[in-house]
PDB file of C-alpha atoms in Angstrom:
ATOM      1  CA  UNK A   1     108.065 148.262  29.700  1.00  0.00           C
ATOM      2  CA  UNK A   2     104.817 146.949  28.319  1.00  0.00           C
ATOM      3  CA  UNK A   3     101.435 149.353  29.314  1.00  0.00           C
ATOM      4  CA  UNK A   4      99.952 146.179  31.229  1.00  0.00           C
ATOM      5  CA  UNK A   5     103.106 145.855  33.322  1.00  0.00           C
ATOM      6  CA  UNK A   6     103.408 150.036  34.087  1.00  0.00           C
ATOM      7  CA  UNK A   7      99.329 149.554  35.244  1.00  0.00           C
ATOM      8  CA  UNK A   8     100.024 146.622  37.431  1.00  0.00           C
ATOM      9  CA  UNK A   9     103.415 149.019  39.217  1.00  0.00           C
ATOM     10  CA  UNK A  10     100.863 151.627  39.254  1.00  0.00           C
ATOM     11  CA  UNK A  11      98.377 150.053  41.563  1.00  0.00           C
ATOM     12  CA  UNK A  12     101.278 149.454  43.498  1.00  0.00           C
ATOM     13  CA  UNK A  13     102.277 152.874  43.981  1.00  0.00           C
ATOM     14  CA  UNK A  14     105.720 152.287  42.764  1.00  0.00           C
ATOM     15  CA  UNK A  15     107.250 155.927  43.170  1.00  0.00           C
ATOM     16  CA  UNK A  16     109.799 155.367  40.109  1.00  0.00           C
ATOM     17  CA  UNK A  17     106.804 154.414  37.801  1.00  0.00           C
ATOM     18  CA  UNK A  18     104.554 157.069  38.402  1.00  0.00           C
ATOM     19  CA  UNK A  19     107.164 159.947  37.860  1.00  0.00           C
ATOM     20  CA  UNK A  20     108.150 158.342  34.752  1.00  0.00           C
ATOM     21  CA  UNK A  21     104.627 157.339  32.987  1.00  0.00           C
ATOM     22  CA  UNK A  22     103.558 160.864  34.285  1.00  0.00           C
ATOM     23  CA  UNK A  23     106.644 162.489  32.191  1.00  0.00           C
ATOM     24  CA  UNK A  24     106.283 160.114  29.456  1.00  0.00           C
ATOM     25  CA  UNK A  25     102.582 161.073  29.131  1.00  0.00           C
ATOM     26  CA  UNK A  26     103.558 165.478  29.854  1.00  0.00           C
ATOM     27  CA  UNK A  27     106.201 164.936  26.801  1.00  0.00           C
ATOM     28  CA  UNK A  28     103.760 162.370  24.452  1.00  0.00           C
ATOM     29  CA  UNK A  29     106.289 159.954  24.378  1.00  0.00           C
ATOM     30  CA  UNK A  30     106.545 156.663  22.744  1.00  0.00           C
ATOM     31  CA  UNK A  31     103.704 154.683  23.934  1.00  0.00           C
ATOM     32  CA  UNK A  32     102.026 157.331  26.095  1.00  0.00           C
ATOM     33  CA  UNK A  33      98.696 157.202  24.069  1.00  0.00           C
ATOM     34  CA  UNK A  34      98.823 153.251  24.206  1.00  0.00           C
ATOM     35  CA  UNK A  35      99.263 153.138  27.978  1.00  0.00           C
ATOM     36  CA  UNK A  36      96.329 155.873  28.093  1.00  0.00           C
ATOM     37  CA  UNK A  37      93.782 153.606  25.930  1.00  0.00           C
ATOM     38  CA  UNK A  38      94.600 150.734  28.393  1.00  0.00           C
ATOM     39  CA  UNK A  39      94.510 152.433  31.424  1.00  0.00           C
ATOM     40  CA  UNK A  40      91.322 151.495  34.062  1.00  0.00           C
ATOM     41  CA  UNK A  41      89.018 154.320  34.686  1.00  0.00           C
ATOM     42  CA  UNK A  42      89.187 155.132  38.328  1.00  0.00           C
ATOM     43  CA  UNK A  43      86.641 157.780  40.173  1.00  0.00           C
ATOM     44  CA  UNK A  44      87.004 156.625  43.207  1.00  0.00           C
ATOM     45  CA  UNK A  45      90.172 158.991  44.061  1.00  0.00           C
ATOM     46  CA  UNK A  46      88.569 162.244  44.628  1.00  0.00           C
ATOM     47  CA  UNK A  47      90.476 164.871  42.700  1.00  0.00           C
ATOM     48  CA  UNK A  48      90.264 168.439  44.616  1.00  0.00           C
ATOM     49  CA  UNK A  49      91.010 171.791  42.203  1.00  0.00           C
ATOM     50  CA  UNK A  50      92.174 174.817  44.029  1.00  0.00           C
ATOM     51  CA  UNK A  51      92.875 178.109  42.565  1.00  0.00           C
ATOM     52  CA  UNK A  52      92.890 181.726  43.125  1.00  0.00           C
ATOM     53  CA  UNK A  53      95.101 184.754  42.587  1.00  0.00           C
ATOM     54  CA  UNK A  54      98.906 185.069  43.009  1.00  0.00           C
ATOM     55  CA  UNK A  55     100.360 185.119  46.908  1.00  0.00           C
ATOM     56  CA  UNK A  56      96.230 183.882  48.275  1.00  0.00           C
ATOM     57  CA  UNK A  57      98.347 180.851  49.417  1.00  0.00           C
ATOM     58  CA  UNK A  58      97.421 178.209  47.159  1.00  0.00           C
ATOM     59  CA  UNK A  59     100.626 176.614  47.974  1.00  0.00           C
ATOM     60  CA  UNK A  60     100.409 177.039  51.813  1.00  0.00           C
ATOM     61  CA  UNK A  61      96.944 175.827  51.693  1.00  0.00           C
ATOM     62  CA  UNK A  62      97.732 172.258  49.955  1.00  0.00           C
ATOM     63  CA  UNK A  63     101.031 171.763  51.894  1.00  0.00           C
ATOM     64  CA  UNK A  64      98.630 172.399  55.164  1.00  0.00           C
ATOM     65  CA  UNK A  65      95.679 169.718  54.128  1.00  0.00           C
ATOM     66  CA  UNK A  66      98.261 167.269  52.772  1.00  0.00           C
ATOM     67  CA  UNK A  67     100.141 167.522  56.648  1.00  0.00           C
ATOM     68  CA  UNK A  68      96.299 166.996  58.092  1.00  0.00           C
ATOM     69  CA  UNK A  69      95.865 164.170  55.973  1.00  0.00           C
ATOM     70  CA  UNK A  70      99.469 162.152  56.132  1.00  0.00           C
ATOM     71  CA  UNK A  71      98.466 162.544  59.875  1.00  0.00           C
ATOM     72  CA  UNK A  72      95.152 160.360  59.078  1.00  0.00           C
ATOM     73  CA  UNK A  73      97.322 157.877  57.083  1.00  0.00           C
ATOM     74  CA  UNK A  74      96.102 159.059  53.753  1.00  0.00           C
ATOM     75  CA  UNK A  75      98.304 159.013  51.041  1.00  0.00           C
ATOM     76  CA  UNK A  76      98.142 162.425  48.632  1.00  0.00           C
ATOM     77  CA  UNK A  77      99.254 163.084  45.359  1.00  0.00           C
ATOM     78  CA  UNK A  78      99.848 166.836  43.971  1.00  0.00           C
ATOM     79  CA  UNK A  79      99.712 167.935  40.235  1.00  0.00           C
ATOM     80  CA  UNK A  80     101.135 172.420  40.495  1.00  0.00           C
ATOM     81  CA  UNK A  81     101.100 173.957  37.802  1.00  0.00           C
ATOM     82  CA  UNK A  82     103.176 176.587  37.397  1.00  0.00           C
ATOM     83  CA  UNK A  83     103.395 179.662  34.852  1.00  0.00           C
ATOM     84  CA  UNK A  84     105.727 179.542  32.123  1.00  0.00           C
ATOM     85  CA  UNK A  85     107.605 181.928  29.991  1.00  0.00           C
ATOM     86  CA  UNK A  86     105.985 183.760  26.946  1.00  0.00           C
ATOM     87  CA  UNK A  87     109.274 183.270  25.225  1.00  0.00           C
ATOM     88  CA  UNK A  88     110.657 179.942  26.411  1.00  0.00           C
ATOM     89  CA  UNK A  89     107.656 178.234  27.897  1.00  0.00           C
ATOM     90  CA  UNK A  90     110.314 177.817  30.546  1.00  0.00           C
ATOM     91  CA  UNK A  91     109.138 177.393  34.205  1.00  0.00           C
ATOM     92  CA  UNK A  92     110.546 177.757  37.804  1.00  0.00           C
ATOM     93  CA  UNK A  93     108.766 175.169  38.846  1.00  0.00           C
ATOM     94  CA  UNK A  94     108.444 177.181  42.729  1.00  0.00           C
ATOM     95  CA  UNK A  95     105.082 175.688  43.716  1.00  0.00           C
ATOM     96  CA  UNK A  96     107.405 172.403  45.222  1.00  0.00           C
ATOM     97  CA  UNK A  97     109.473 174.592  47.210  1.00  0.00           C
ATOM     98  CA  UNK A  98     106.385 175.495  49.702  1.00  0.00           C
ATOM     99  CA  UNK A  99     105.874 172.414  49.891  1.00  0.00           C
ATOM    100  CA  UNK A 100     109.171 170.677  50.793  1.00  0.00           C
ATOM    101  CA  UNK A 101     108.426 169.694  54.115  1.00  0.00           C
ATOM    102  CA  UNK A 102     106.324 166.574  52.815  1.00  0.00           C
ATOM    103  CA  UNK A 103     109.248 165.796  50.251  1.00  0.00           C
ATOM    104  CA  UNK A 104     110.444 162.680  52.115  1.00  0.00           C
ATOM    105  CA  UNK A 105     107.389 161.429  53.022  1.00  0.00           C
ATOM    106  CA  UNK A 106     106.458 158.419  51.464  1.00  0.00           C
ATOM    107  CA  UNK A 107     102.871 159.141  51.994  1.00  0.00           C
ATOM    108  CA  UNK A 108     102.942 161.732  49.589  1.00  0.00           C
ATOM    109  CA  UNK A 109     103.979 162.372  45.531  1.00  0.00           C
ATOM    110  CA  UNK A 110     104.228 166.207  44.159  1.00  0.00           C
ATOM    111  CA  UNK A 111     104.658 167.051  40.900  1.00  0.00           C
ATOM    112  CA  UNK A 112     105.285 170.344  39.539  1.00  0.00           C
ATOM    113  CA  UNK A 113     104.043 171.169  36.141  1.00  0.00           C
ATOM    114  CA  UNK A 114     105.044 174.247  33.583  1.00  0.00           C
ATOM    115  CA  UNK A 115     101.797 175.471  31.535  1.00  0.00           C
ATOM    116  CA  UNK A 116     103.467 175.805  28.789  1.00  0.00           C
ATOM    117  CA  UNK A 117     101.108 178.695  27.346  1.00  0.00           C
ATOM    118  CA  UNK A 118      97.921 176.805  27.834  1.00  0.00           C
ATOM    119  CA  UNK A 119      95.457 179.123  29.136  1.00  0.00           C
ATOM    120  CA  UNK A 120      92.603 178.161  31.850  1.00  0.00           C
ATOM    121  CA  UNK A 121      95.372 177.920  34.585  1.00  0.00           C
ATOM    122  CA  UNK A 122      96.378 173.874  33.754  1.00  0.00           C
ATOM    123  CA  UNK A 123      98.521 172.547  31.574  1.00  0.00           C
ATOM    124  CA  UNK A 124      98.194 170.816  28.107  1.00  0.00           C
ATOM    125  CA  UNK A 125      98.484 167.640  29.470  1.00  0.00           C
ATOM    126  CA  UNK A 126      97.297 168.026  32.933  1.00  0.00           C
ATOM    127  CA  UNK A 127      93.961 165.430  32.362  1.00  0.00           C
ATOM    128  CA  UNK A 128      96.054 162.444  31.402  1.00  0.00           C
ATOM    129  CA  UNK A 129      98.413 162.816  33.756  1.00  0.00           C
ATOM    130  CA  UNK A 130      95.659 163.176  36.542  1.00  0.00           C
ATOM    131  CA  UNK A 131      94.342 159.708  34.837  1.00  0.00           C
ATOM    132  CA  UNK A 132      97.411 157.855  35.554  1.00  0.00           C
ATOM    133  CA  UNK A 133      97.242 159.289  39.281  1.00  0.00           C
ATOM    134  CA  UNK A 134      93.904 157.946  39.658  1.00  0.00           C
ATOM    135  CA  UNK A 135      95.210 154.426  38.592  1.00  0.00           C
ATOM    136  CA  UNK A 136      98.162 154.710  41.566  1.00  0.00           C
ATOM    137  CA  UNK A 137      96.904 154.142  45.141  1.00  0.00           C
ATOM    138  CA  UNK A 138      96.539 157.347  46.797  1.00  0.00           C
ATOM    139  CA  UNK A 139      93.779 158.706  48.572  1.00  0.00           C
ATOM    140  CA  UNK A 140      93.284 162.192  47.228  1.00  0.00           C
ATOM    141  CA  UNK A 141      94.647 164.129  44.519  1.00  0.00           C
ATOM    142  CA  UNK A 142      94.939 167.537  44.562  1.00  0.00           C
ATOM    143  CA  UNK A 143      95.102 169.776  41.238  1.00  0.00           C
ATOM    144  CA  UNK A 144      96.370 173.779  41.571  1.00  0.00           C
ATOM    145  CA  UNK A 145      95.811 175.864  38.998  1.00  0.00           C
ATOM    146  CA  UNK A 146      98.758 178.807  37.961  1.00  0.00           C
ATOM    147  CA  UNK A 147      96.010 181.115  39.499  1.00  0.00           C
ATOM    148  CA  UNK A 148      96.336 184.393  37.853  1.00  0.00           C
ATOM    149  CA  UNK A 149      92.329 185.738  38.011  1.00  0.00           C
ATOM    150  CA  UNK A 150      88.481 184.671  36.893  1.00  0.00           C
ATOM    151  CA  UNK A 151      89.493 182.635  33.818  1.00  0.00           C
ATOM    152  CA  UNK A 152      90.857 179.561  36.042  1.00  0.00           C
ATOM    153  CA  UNK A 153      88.191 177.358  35.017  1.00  0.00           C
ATOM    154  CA  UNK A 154      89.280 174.353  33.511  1.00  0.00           C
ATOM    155  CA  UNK A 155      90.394 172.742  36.271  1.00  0.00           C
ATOM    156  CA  UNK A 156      85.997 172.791  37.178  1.00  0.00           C
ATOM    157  CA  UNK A 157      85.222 170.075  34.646  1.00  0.00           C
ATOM    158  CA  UNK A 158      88.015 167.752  35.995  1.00  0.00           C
ATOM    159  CA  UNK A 159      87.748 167.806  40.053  1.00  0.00           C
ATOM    160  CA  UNK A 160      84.995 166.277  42.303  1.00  0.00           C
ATOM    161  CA  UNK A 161      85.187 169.698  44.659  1.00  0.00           C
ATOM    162  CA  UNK A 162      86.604 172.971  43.012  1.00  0.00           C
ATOM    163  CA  UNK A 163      88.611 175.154  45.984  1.00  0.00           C
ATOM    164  CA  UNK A 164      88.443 179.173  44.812  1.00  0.00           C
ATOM    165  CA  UNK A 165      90.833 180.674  47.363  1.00  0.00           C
ATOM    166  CA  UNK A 166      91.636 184.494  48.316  1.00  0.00           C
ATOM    167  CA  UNK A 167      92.282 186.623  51.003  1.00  0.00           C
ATOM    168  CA  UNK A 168      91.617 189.401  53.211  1.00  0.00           C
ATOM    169  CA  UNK A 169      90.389 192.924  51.073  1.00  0.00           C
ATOM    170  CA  UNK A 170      90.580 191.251  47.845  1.00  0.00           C
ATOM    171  CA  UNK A 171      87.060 192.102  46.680  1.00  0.00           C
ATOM    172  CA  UNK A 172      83.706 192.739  47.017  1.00  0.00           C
ATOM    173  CA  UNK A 173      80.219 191.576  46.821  1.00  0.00           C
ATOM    174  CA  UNK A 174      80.242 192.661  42.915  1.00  0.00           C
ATOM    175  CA  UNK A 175      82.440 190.065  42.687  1.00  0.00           C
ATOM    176  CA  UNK A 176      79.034 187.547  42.768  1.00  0.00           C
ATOM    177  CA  UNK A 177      77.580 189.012  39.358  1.00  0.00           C
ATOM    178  CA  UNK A 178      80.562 188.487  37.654  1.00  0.00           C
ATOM    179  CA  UNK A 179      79.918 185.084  35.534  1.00  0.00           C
ATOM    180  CA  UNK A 180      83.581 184.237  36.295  1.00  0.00           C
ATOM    181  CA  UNK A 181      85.141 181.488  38.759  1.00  0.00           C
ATOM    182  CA  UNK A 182      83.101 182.777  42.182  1.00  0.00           C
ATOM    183  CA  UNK A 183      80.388 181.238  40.804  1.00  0.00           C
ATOM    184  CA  UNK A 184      81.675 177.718  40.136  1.00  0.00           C
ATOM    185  CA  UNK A 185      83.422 177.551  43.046  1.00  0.00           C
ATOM    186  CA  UNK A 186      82.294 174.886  45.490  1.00  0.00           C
ATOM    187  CA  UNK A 187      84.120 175.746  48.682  1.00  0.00           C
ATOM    188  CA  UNK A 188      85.458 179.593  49.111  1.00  0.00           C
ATOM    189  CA  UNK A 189      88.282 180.249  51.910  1.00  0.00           C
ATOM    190  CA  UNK A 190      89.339 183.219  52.784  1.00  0.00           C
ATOM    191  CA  UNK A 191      93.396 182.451  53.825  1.00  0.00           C
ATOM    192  CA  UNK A 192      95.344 184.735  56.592  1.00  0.00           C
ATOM    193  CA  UNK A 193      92.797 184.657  58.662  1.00  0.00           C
ATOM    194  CA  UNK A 194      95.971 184.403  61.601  1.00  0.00           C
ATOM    195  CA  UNK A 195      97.034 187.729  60.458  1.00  0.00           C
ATOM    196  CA  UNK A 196      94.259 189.642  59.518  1.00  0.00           C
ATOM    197  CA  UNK A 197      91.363 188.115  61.433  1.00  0.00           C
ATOM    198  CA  UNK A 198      88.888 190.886  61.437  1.00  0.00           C
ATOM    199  CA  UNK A 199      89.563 191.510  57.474  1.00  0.00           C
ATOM    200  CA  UNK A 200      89.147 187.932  56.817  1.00  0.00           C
ATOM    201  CA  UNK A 201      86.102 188.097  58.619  1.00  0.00           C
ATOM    202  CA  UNK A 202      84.759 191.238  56.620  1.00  0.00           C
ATOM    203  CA  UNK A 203      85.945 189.561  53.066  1.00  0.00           C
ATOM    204  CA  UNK A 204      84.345 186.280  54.117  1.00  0.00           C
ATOM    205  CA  UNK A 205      81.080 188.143  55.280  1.00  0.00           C
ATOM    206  CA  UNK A 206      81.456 189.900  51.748  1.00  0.00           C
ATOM    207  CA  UNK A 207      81.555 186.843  49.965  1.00  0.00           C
ATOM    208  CA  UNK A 208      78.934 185.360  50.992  1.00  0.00           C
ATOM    209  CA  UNK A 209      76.112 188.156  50.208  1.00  0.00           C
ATOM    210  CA  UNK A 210      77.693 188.261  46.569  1.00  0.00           C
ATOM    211  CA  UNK A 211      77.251 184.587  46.277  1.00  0.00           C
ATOM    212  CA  UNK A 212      73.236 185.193  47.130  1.00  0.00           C
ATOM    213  CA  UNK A 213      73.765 187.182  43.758  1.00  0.00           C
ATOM    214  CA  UNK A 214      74.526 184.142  41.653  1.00  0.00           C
ATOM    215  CA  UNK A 215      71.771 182.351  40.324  1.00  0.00           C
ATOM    216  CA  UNK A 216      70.618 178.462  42.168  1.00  0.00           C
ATOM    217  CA  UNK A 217      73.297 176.066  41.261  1.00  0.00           C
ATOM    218  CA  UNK A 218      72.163 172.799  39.425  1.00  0.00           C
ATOM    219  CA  UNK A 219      73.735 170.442  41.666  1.00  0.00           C
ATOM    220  CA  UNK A 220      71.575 172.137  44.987  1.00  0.00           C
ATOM    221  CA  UNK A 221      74.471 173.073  46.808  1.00  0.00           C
ATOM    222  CA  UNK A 222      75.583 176.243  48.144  1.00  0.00           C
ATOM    223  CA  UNK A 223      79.011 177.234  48.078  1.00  0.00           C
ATOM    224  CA  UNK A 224      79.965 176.892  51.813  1.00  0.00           C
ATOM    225  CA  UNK A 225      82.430 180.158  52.940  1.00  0.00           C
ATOM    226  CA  UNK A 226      85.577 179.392  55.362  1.00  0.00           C
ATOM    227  CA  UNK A 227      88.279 181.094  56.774  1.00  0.00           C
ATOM    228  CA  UNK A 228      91.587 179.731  57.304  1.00  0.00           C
ATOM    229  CA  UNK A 229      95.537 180.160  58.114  1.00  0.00           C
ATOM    230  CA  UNK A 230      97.565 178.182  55.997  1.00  0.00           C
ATOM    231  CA  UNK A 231     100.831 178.799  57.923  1.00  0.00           C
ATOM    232  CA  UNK A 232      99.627 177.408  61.253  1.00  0.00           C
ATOM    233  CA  UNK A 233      96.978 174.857  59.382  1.00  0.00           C
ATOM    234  CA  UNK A 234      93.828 176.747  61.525  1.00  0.00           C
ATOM    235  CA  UNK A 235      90.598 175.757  60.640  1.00  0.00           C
ATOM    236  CA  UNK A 236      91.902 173.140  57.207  1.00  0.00           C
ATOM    237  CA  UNK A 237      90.300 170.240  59.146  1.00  0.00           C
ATOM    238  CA  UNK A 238      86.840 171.805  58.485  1.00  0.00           C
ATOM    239  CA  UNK A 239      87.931 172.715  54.709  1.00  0.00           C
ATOM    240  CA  UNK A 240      88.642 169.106  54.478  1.00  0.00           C
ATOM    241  CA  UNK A 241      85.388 168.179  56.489  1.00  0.00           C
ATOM    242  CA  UNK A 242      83.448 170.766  53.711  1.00  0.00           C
ATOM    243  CA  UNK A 243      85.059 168.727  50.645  1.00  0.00           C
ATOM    244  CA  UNK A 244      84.201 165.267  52.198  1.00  0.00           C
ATOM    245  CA  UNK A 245      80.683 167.102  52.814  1.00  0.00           C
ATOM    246  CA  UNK A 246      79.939 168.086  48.812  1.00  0.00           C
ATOM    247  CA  UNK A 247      81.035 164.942  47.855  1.00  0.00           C
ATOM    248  CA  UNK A 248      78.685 163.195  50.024  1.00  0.00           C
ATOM    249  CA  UNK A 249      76.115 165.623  48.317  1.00  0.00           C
ATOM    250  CA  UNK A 250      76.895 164.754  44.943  1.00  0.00           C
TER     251      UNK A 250
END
């Protein structure tokens, strides 16, 4: 199939097209770098990062905002990547399996992806294959990182609102001095808050004095601070009310 005709069946949000032009473009095959030349540069489709350390709920927390937005009639497109062997760059791929309630759902496409040993939490091709979402018609794309500590920060210079997740006793407010990914974090949420409310409370509190300890951001904005419960979706309306907010600010 010729590049012009996959664009034109990407627009469309043919479901068959996008898995394979987004494999095409993960393996570099034949034509993949032609299609990418050609492609239409498209901002419009905000692109949210999340990230944070292993069992935070990064997982929970997408499958929760993509249920509050199918309910809106938005249509959502996932990019997970997952860790891979040292030895076979093999993966398990186990981000989809939290998510499998939405795997019917025409409204939404997930796509699991191994890293492959690329460091910075994405994967080696994770920014063309985020391009050729952009070019299908969803509404939001969402982008989460293997998560495994303060080095996640690739997935910053690629998202219009960058999610830093973690949960109840995780840290402290030393945390805000360290010139890691606290500090280009635009939304923090503290997950569990259904079962440990008054720790969540106490991290989130925590949180937001060390974030006084980071130095004035360039864009103006300060890093907003919300709690959250993946499992029973409390409080992700007002995450998704804080992304829609920073974008407006930008």
């Amino acid at each position: 199939m010729k590049s012009s005709e996959i664009i034109v069946k990407l627009a469309d949000g043919d479901i068959r097209t996008i898995a394979k032009t987004l494999s095409l473009v993960e393996n570099e095959g034949e034509g993949a770098k032609e299609l990418l030349a050609n492609l239409p540069f498209k901002r419009k489709i905000p692109i949210i990062g999340i990230t944070g350390p292993p069992g935070a709920g990064k997982s929970s927390v997408v499958n929760a905002c993509i249920g509050h937005l199918v309910k809106n009639d938005k249509r959502v497109a996932v990019l997970a990547v997952d860790p891979s062997s040292p030895f076979n760059f093999g993966s398990l791929l186990g981000d989809r399996v939290r998510m499998e309630a939405h795997f019917n759902d025409d409204k939404v496409f997930i796509r699991s992806v191994a890293s492959r040993g690329h460091l910075g939490g994405l994967s080696t091709r994770i920014y063309e294959m985020a391009d050729v979402l952009a070019n299908a018609n969803f509404d939001y794309i969402f982008i989460e990182t293997v998560g495994v500590g303060q080095s996640e920060l690739a997935v910053h210079g690629m998202t219009d609102a960058f999610l830093l997740l973690s949960q109840p006793g995780a840290g402290d407010e030393l945390q805000g001095i360290k010139r890691g990914v606290l500090e280009l974090a635009d939304l923090v949420i503290v997950n569990k808050v259904d079962r440990l409310p008054e720790g969540a409370r106490q991290t989130a509190i925590q949180l937001k004095q060390a974030l006084h300890l980071a130095p004035p951001r360039a864009d103006q904005w300060t890093p907003q601070i919300r709690t959250a419960a993946a499992l029973t979706g409390q409080h992700i309306d007002k995450i998704l009310e804080s992304v829609e907010e920073y974008r407006q600010h930008l």
